[in-house]
Short mmCIF file of C-alpha atoms in Angstrom, two decimals:
data_model
loop_
_atom_site.label_atom_id
_atom_site.label_comp_id
_atom_site.label_asym_id
_atom_site.label_seq_id
_atom_site.Cartn_x
_atom_site.Cartn_y
_atom_site.Cartn_z
CA MET P 24 9.56 -128.89 14.59
CA ASN P 25 6.41 -126.78 15.09
CA ASN P 26 2.97 -127.94 13.93
CA THR P 27 2.95 -125.55 10.97
CA MET P 28 6.19 -127.03 9.63
CA LYS P 29 5.00 -130.59 10.24
CA ARG P 30 1.72 -130.13 8.40
CA ALA P 31 3.24 -128.21 5.51
CA GLY P 32 6.14 -130.64 5.25
CA ALA P 33 3.90 -133.69 5.14
CA ALA P 34 1.88 -132.13 2.35
CA LEU P 35 5.03 -131.27 0.41
CA LEU P 36 6.53 -134.73 0.68
CA ALA P 37 3.25 -136.37 -0.33
CA ALA P 38 2.69 -134.07 -3.31
CA VAL P 39 2.78 -135.39 -6.86
CA LEU P 40 3.40 -132.77 -9.49
CA LEU P 41 0.43 -132.92 -11.86
CA ALA P 42 2.18 -131.19 -14.31
CA GLY P 43 5.69 -138.00 -25.08
CA ALA P 44 6.16 -136.17 -27.81
CA VAL P 45 4.99 -134.37 -30.94
CA PHE P 46 7.92 -133.62 -33.23
CA VAL P 47 7.92 -130.06 -34.51
CA ASN P 48 9.40 -128.60 -37.65
CA SER P 49 12.74 -127.03 -36.77
CA LEU P 50 12.96 -123.25 -36.76
CA TRP P 51 16.69 -123.29 -36.15
CA GLU P 52 18.56 -120.99 -38.52
CA GLY P 53 21.85 -120.58 -36.65
CA PRO P 54 25.12 -122.52 -37.02
CA PRO P 55 25.01 -126.32 -37.04
CA LEU P 56 24.06 -127.76 -33.67
CA PRO P 57 26.50 -130.00 -31.78
CA GLU P 58 25.98 -133.68 -32.44
CA GLY P 59 24.78 -135.67 -29.45
CA THR P 60 26.46 -138.71 -27.94
CA GLY P 61 23.46 -140.19 -26.16
CA GLN P 62 23.95 -138.38 -22.86
CA THR P 63 21.09 -138.06 -20.35
CA TYR P 64 21.25 -135.20 -17.83
CA LEU P 65 18.77 -135.56 -14.98
CA TYR P 66 18.05 -132.73 -12.55
CA GLY P 67 16.26 -133.39 -9.25
CA GLU P 68 14.04 -130.66 -7.80
CA LEU P 69 11.78 -129.67 -4.95
CA HIS P 70 8.44 -128.99 -6.63
CA PHE P 71 6.87 -125.53 -6.71
CA SER P 72 9.95 -123.46 -5.82
CA GLU P 73 10.52 -120.04 -7.39
CA ALA P 74 14.32 -120.25 -7.11
CA ILE P 75 14.44 -123.79 -8.47
CA HIS P 76 12.17 -122.97 -11.41
CA ALA P 77 14.40 -120.03 -12.27
CA ARG P 78 17.49 -122.26 -12.21
CA GLU P 79 15.79 -124.98 -14.25
CA PHE P 80 15.00 -122.50 -16.98
CA GLU P 81 18.65 -121.39 -17.01
CA LEU P 82 19.79 -125.00 -17.26
CA TRP P 83 17.46 -125.78 -20.15
CA SER P 84 18.32 -122.55 -21.97
CA GLU P 85 22.01 -123.46 -21.71
CA CYS P 86 21.36 -126.99 -22.94
CA TYR P 87 19.23 -125.67 -25.80
CA HIS P 88 21.43 -122.82 -27.05
CA GLN P 89 24.93 -124.01 -26.22
CA ARG P 90 24.64 -127.78 -26.42
CA GLY P 91 22.04 -128.17 -29.14
CA MET P 92 19.48 -130.12 -27.11
CA ARG P 93 15.84 -130.09 -28.12
CA HIS P 94 14.24 -132.82 -25.97
CA LEU P 95 13.13 -131.99 -22.42
CA PHE P 96 11.87 -134.90 -20.30
CA MET P 97 9.57 -134.02 -17.40
CA GLU P 98 7.68 -135.58 -14.49
CA MET P 99 4.25 -135.36 -16.08
CA PRO P 100 1.93 -137.74 -17.94
CA TYR P 101 2.42 -138.47 -21.62
CA PHE P 102 -0.83 -136.74 -22.58
CA ASP P 103 0.06 -133.56 -20.65
CA ALA P 104 3.32 -133.27 -22.57
CA GLN P 105 1.54 -133.89 -25.87
CA TRP P 106 -0.92 -131.10 -25.10
CA LEU P 107 1.91 -128.69 -24.25
CA ASN P 108 3.71 -129.59 -27.47
CA GLN P 109 0.59 -128.65 -29.40
CA TRP P 110 0.55 -125.33 -27.55
CA MET P 111 4.23 -124.77 -28.40
CA GLN P 112 3.20 -124.62 -32.05
CA ALA P 113 0.04 -122.54 -31.54
CA ASP P 114 -0.30 -118.77 -32.03
CA SER P 115 -2.20 -118.21 -28.76
CA ASP P 116 -1.98 -119.38 -25.15
CA GLU P 117 -5.44 -120.94 -25.09
CA LEU P 118 -4.11 -124.51 -24.81
CA LEU P 119 -1.69 -123.52 -22.04
CA ASP P 120 -4.47 -121.78 -20.11
CA GLU P 121 -6.62 -124.92 -20.37
CA TYR P 122 -3.73 -127.01 -19.08
CA ILE P 123 -3.10 -124.76 -16.05
CA GLN P 124 -6.81 -124.56 -15.26
CA ASP P 125 -7.03 -128.34 -15.32
CA ILE P 126 -4.21 -128.57 -12.75
CA VAL P 127 -6.10 -126.06 -10.57
CA GLU P 128 -9.28 -128.14 -10.72
CA LEU P 129 -7.49 -131.44 -10.13
CA ARG P 130 -5.78 -130.10 -7.02
CA GLN P 131 -9.02 -128.69 -5.70
CA ALA P 132 -10.71 -132.05 -6.24
CA ALA P 133 -7.84 -133.77 -4.39
CA ASN P 134 -8.13 -131.28 -1.48
CA SER P 135 -4.52 -130.17 -2.01
CA PRO P 136 -4.71 -126.79 -3.78
CA LEU P 137 -1.73 -124.49 -4.13
CA PRO P 138 -1.55 -120.70 -3.66
CA PRO P 139 -2.38 -118.79 -6.87
CA GLY P 140 1.27 -117.78 -7.25
CA ALA P 141 2.27 -121.41 -7.80
CA TYR P 142 0.02 -121.80 -10.84
CA GLU P 143 1.20 -118.51 -12.30
CA MET P 144 4.80 -119.63 -11.74
CA GLU P 145 4.14 -122.83 -13.72
CA ARG P 146 2.50 -120.86 -16.51
CA GLU P 147 5.38 -118.40 -16.79
CA PHE P 148 7.93 -121.23 -16.77
CA TYR P 149 6.43 -122.72 -19.93
CA LYS P 150 5.95 -119.30 -21.50
CA ARG P 151 9.67 -118.57 -21.08
CA ILE P 152 10.55 -121.90 -22.68
CA LYS P 153 8.33 -121.18 -25.68
CA GLU P 154 9.79 -117.69 -26.12
CA ASP P 155 13.46 -118.55 -25.57
CA CYS P 156 13.61 -122.18 -26.75
CA PRO P 157 10.83 -122.50 -29.37
CA ASP P 158 11.92 -125.87 -30.80
CA THR P 159 11.65 -127.60 -27.44
CA VAL P 160 9.91 -130.99 -27.49
CA ILE P 161 8.51 -132.04 -24.11
CA HIS P 162 8.38 -135.72 -23.17
CA GLY P 163 6.10 -136.75 -20.30
CA THR P 164 7.07 -140.05 -18.68
CA ASP P 165 5.02 -140.22 -15.47
CA VAL P 166 1.94 -142.40 -15.01
CA GLY P 167 -1.37 -140.87 -16.07
CA HIS P 168 -2.31 -138.54 -13.22
CA GLY P 169 -5.61 -136.90 -14.10
CA GLN P 170 -6.52 -139.65 -16.55
CA TRP P 171 -10.22 -138.93 -15.99
CA SER P 172 -9.83 -135.26 -16.90
CA PHE P 173 -6.94 -134.19 -19.08
CA GLY P 174 -6.39 -137.71 -20.40
CA GLU P 175 -9.97 -137.83 -21.64
CA ARG P 176 -9.64 -134.32 -23.01
CA TYR P 177 -6.57 -135.21 -25.05
CA LEU P 178 -8.23 -138.38 -26.40
CA LYS P 179 -11.14 -136.25 -27.62
CA TYR P 180 -8.67 -133.79 -29.13
CA LEU P 181 -7.11 -136.63 -31.15
CA GLU P 182 -10.50 -138.07 -32.13
CA ASP P 183 -11.71 -134.69 -33.38
CA ALA P 184 -8.50 -134.42 -35.42
CA GLY P 185 -9.09 -137.85 -36.98
CA GLN P 186 -6.10 -139.37 -35.14
CA ALA P 187 -7.78 -142.15 -33.17
CA ASP P 188 -5.73 -144.78 -35.00
CA THR P 189 -2.30 -143.38 -34.15
CA GLU P 190 0.56 -144.03 -31.74
CA PRO P 191 -0.22 -140.93 -29.63
CA TYR P 192 -3.75 -142.22 -29.14
CA ARG P 193 -2.53 -145.68 -28.13
CA LEU P 194 0.11 -144.30 -25.77
CA THR P 195 -2.42 -141.94 -24.19
CA LYS P 196 -4.78 -144.85 -23.47
CA GLU P 197 -1.87 -146.84 -22.03
CA ASN P 198 -0.79 -143.90 -19.88
CA MET P 199 -4.33 -143.47 -18.58
CA GLU P 200 -4.43 -147.13 -17.56
CA GLN P 201 -1.15 -146.66 -15.70
CA GLY P 202 -2.66 -143.79 -13.75
CA LYS P 203 -5.77 -145.77 -12.95
CA TYR P 204 -3.77 -148.72 -11.64
CA PHE P 205 -1.46 -146.45 -9.61
CA TYR P 206 -4.37 -144.93 -7.68
CA GLU P 207 -6.62 -147.99 -7.40
CA SER P 208 -4.16 -150.78 -6.58
CA VAL P 209 -2.85 -149.40 -3.25
CA PRO P 210 -4.34 -146.77 -0.89
CA GLY P 211 -2.33 -143.59 -1.41
CA GLY P 212 -0.91 -144.83 -4.71
CA ASN P 213 1.40 -147.70 -5.66
CA HIS P 214 4.74 -145.88 -5.75
CA THR P 215 6.86 -148.91 -6.56
CA TYR P 216 4.69 -149.50 -9.63
CA ARG P 217 4.91 -145.80 -10.48
CA GLU P 218 8.71 -145.82 -10.40
CA GLU P 219 8.82 -148.86 -12.68
CA LYS P 220 6.42 -147.30 -15.19
CA MET P 221 8.20 -143.94 -15.11
CA THR P 222 11.37 -145.79 -16.05
CA GLU P 223 9.71 -147.83 -18.80
CA ASN P 224 8.09 -144.73 -20.27
CA PHE P 225 11.39 -142.85 -20.09
CA ILE P 226 13.25 -145.63 -21.89
CA ARG P 227 10.59 -145.81 -24.59
CA GLU P 228 10.87 -142.09 -25.32
CA ARG P 229 14.65 -142.00 -24.85
CA ASP P 230 15.33 -144.83 -27.28
CA LYS P 231 13.35 -143.09 -30.03
CA LEU P 232 15.96 -140.34 -30.07
CA GLY P 233 19.11 -142.30 -30.85
CA ASN P 234 22.25 -140.39 -29.90
CA ALA P 235 20.49 -137.13 -29.09
CA ASP P 236 21.51 -135.63 -25.74
CA ILE P 237 18.56 -134.90 -23.47
CA MET P 238 17.74 -133.15 -20.20
CA GLY P 239 15.17 -134.28 -17.61
CA ILE P 240 13.48 -132.52 -14.67
CA TYR P 241 12.06 -134.75 -11.92
CA GLY P 242 11.51 -134.76 -8.19
CA ALA P 243 14.79 -135.23 -6.33
CA ALA P 244 13.75 -138.64 -4.99
CA HIS P 245 13.51 -140.01 -8.54
CA VAL P 246 16.95 -138.68 -9.55
CA GLU P 247 19.17 -139.54 -6.56
CA PRO P 248 21.86 -141.97 -7.82
CA GLY P 249 21.44 -145.37 -6.22
CA GLY P 250 18.26 -144.21 -4.49
CA MET P 251 15.32 -146.36 -3.50
CA THR P 252 11.64 -145.57 -3.66
CA THR P 253 9.68 -146.59 -0.59
CA TRP P 254 5.99 -146.83 0.17
CA ALA P 255 4.59 -148.68 3.17
CA LYS P 256 6.84 -151.76 3.29
CA GLU P 257 7.73 -151.75 -0.39
CA TYR P 258 11.26 -150.95 -1.55
CA GLY P 259 12.58 -150.70 -5.08
CA PRO P 260 15.25 -148.86 -7.10
CA ASN P 261 14.29 -145.37 -8.16
CA MET P 262 14.15 -144.18 -11.76
CA ALA P 263 17.75 -142.95 -11.88
CA SER P 264 19.05 -146.27 -10.55
CA GLN P 265 17.14 -148.20 -13.18
CA LEU P 266 18.22 -145.86 -15.98
CA THR P 267 21.86 -146.10 -14.88
CA GLU P 268 21.62 -149.88 -15.00
CA ARG P 269 20.51 -149.60 -18.63
CA TYR P 270 22.60 -146.68 -19.93
CA GLY P 271 25.59 -146.74 -17.57
CA GLU P 272 27.86 -143.70 -17.49
CA ASP P 273 25.72 -141.88 -20.05
CA VAL P 274 23.32 -140.96 -17.22
CA HIS P 275 24.30 -137.88 -15.17
CA CYS P 276 22.36 -136.86 -12.06
CA GLU P 277 22.42 -133.57 -10.17
CA LYS P 278 20.22 -131.80 -7.64
CA VAL P 279 18.98 -128.46 -8.89
CA MET P 280 19.28 -127.11 -5.34
CA ASP P 281 23.05 -127.50 -5.48
CA SER P 282 23.42 -124.77 -8.12
CA VAL P 283 20.51 -122.45 -7.29
CA GLN P 284 21.41 -118.76 -7.21
CA PRO P 285 19.72 -115.97 -5.19
CA LEU P 286 16.80 -114.22 -6.85
CA GLY P 287 17.91 -110.91 -5.36
CA THR P 288 19.27 -109.22 -2.23
CA GLU P 289 17.91 -106.93 0.46
CA THR P 290 18.94 -105.54 3.83
CA MET P 291 17.48 -107.27 6.89
CA THR P 292 17.87 -106.05 10.47
CA LEU P 293 18.23 -108.61 13.29
CA ALA P 294 18.98 -107.71 16.92
CA GLY P 295 19.72 -104.13 15.89
CA LYS P 296 22.27 -105.01 13.19
CA ASP P 297 21.89 -104.82 9.40
CA TYR P 298 22.74 -107.88 7.29
CA THR P 299 22.76 -108.56 3.57
CA ALA P 300 20.00 -111.09 2.95
CA GLN P 301 20.07 -113.25 -0.18
CA GLN P 302 16.51 -113.93 -1.38
CA PHE P 303 15.51 -117.43 -2.53
CA GLY P 304 11.80 -116.87 -3.02
CA LYS P 305 8.84 -119.00 -2.08
CA LEU P 306 8.38 -122.74 -1.90
CA TYR P 307 4.64 -123.36 -2.35
CA MET P 308 2.89 -126.12 -0.38
CA PRO P 309 -0.13 -128.16 -1.54
CA THR P 310 -2.49 -128.08 1.48
CA PRO P 311 -6.28 -127.98 2.05
CA SER P 312 -6.09 -124.26 2.91
CA GLY P 313 -4.51 -123.44 -0.46
CA ASP P 314 -2.41 -120.60 0.98
CA ALA P 315 0.68 -122.32 2.40
CA TYR P 316 4.24 -121.48 1.45
CA MET P 317 7.72 -121.06 2.90
CA GLU P 318 9.91 -118.12 1.92
CA TYR P 319 13.69 -118.08 2.39
CA TRP P 320 16.57 -115.68 2.99
CA ARG P 321 20.22 -116.48 3.73
CA LEU P 322 22.08 -113.91 5.82
CA GLU P 323 25.66 -113.14 4.88
CA ASP P 324 28.39 -113.01 7.57
CA ALA P 325 25.90 -113.62 10.40
CA TYR P 326 26.86 -116.99 11.85
CA GLU P 327 29.22 -115.79 14.59
CA ASP P 328 26.62 -113.30 15.82
CA PHE P 329 24.03 -116.06 16.39
CA HIS P 330 26.21 -119.09 17.04
CA TYR P 331 25.28 -119.10 20.72
CA ALA P 332 21.76 -117.69 20.49
CA GLN P 333 19.13 -119.53 22.54
CA PRO P 334 17.97 -122.66 20.67
CA THR P 335 14.30 -123.47 20.05
CA PHE P 336 15.02 -127.22 19.81
CA GLU P 337 13.36 -127.37 16.40
CA PHE P 338 15.25 -128.49 13.33
CA VAL P 339 14.59 -128.71 9.61
CA TYR P 340 16.17 -131.16 7.16
CA ALA P 341 18.06 -129.26 4.48
CA ASP P 342 17.38 -131.65 1.59
CA GLN P 343 13.65 -131.81 2.25
CA TYR P 344 12.82 -128.14 2.73
CA TYR P 345 15.55 -125.82 1.43
CA PRO P 346 15.50 -124.91 -2.29
CA MET P 347 19.19 -123.91 -2.26
CA PRO P 348 22.51 -125.37 -1.04
CA VAL P 349 22.94 -125.41 2.74
CA GLU P 350 26.37 -125.43 4.36
CA GLU P 351 27.75 -125.36 7.88
CA GLY P 352 28.16 -121.82 9.21
CA GLN P 353 25.10 -120.30 7.51
CA ILE P 354 22.09 -118.44 8.96
CA PHE P 355 18.60 -118.62 7.43
CA VAL P 356 15.40 -116.65 7.89
CA VAL P 357 12.24 -118.56 6.96
CA ASP P 358 8.67 -117.26 6.74
CA GLN P 359 6.02 -119.97 7.03
CA ALA P 360 2.53 -119.07 5.78
CA TRP P 361 -0.43 -121.18 6.83
CA GLU P 362 -4.18 -120.47 7.03
CA GLY P 363 -3.82 -116.71 6.77
CA THR P 364 -0.91 -116.27 9.17
CA VAL P 365 2.82 -115.83 8.55
CA GLU P 366 5.33 -116.98 11.17
CA ARG P 367 9.00 -116.00 10.93
CA SER P 368 11.67 -118.43 12.20
CA TYR P 369 15.48 -118.38 12.33
CA TYR P 370 17.80 -121.32 11.69
CA ARG P 371 21.55 -121.95 11.79
CA CYS P 372 23.49 -124.78 10.22
CA THR P 373 26.04 -126.12 12.70
CA GLY P 374 26.90 -129.18 10.63
CA ALA P 375 24.68 -131.41 12.75
CA VAL P 376 22.67 -134.22 11.15
CA GLY P 377 19.15 -135.33 11.90
CA SER P 378 19.73 -138.83 13.17
CA ILE P 379 22.56 -141.26 13.75
CA GLY P 380 23.30 -143.23 10.63
CA LYS P 381 20.99 -141.23 8.37
CA GLY P 382 23.40 -138.37 7.80
CA ASP P 383 20.89 -135.78 6.54
CA LEU P 384 22.16 -132.26 7.19
CA ARG P 385 19.79 -130.14 9.25
CA THR P 386 19.35 -126.54 10.38
CA ASP P 387 18.52 -125.77 14.01
CA GLY P 388 16.12 -123.09 15.20
CA PHE P 389 17.18 -120.24 17.47
CA LEU P 390 15.64 -117.14 19.03
CA VAL P 391 16.44 -113.55 18.07
CA GLU P 392 16.19 -111.13 21.00
#
């Protein structure tokens, strides 16, 4: 794998999305909503992907309008979700703008900014939810990332509203302490502790809702059934494993990538031949340069033409880098942006895996004459 891919990939895998609940008065005036049976639907994502965000909105809109769900669990701190719930009920976007700006400043302080398009993508994602699914209640169950900034801001918000002696105030303080311990107890963050607290926070919010069906959006590593979280030499069950142990078959896990659809199509010419290219948008990378992303196309009916093309001896793991399903016999075009340059690469999926015993599907680089 080239140096650009290595650096961008390391930043992606190390990223934590700095992205519960205020109950709103229902605005629902349609037919009676379906009654829930206590089902939990968890969707695992790659963070900061245009195609994945688009699919996640579709999934939530379907859950909201067709299945009567109102509670959306997300990989963000409790106080972030509370702030967004206040914005959901506001007449302006001032609170949302403050939230996005805080994420910008936090990432700059952590030397891992994102390209401007990533922040605008996050903003538009929440705007679409407010417009299409106005009774949505967001539940944040992560530890308190940004406890020194947005955590303090939300505490002041509650104090100014005369709500210092309330459950939201207590839970915000608790969430802030979780964030502090996560960052201070182990260099790079105590991820085993984080997984445990994410699960505890999830259960606390989930059990408040009785038999309501809910949907959750989290990083794929937290949602893989039977998965383990690892950091240094620590190993422990991930959030989905712990939730399944508690709720059994009422927990359903799925990777968003498995059902992502193209954002559009275009014609792309390779080696003098035109191909239909399915667009899957950008996957933004948090890096010190703040301008890194990968952009993807899948070429239709191209595999036989490039099956024997000269290899570059680079490969990319499908689950770690591709925001859409990858299958044997497919050809991909990938633009990698880094520090003001854009490099185009070509990959084919032969069905090969990355290492013996690991079994992770990969795509292999090749040259186009």
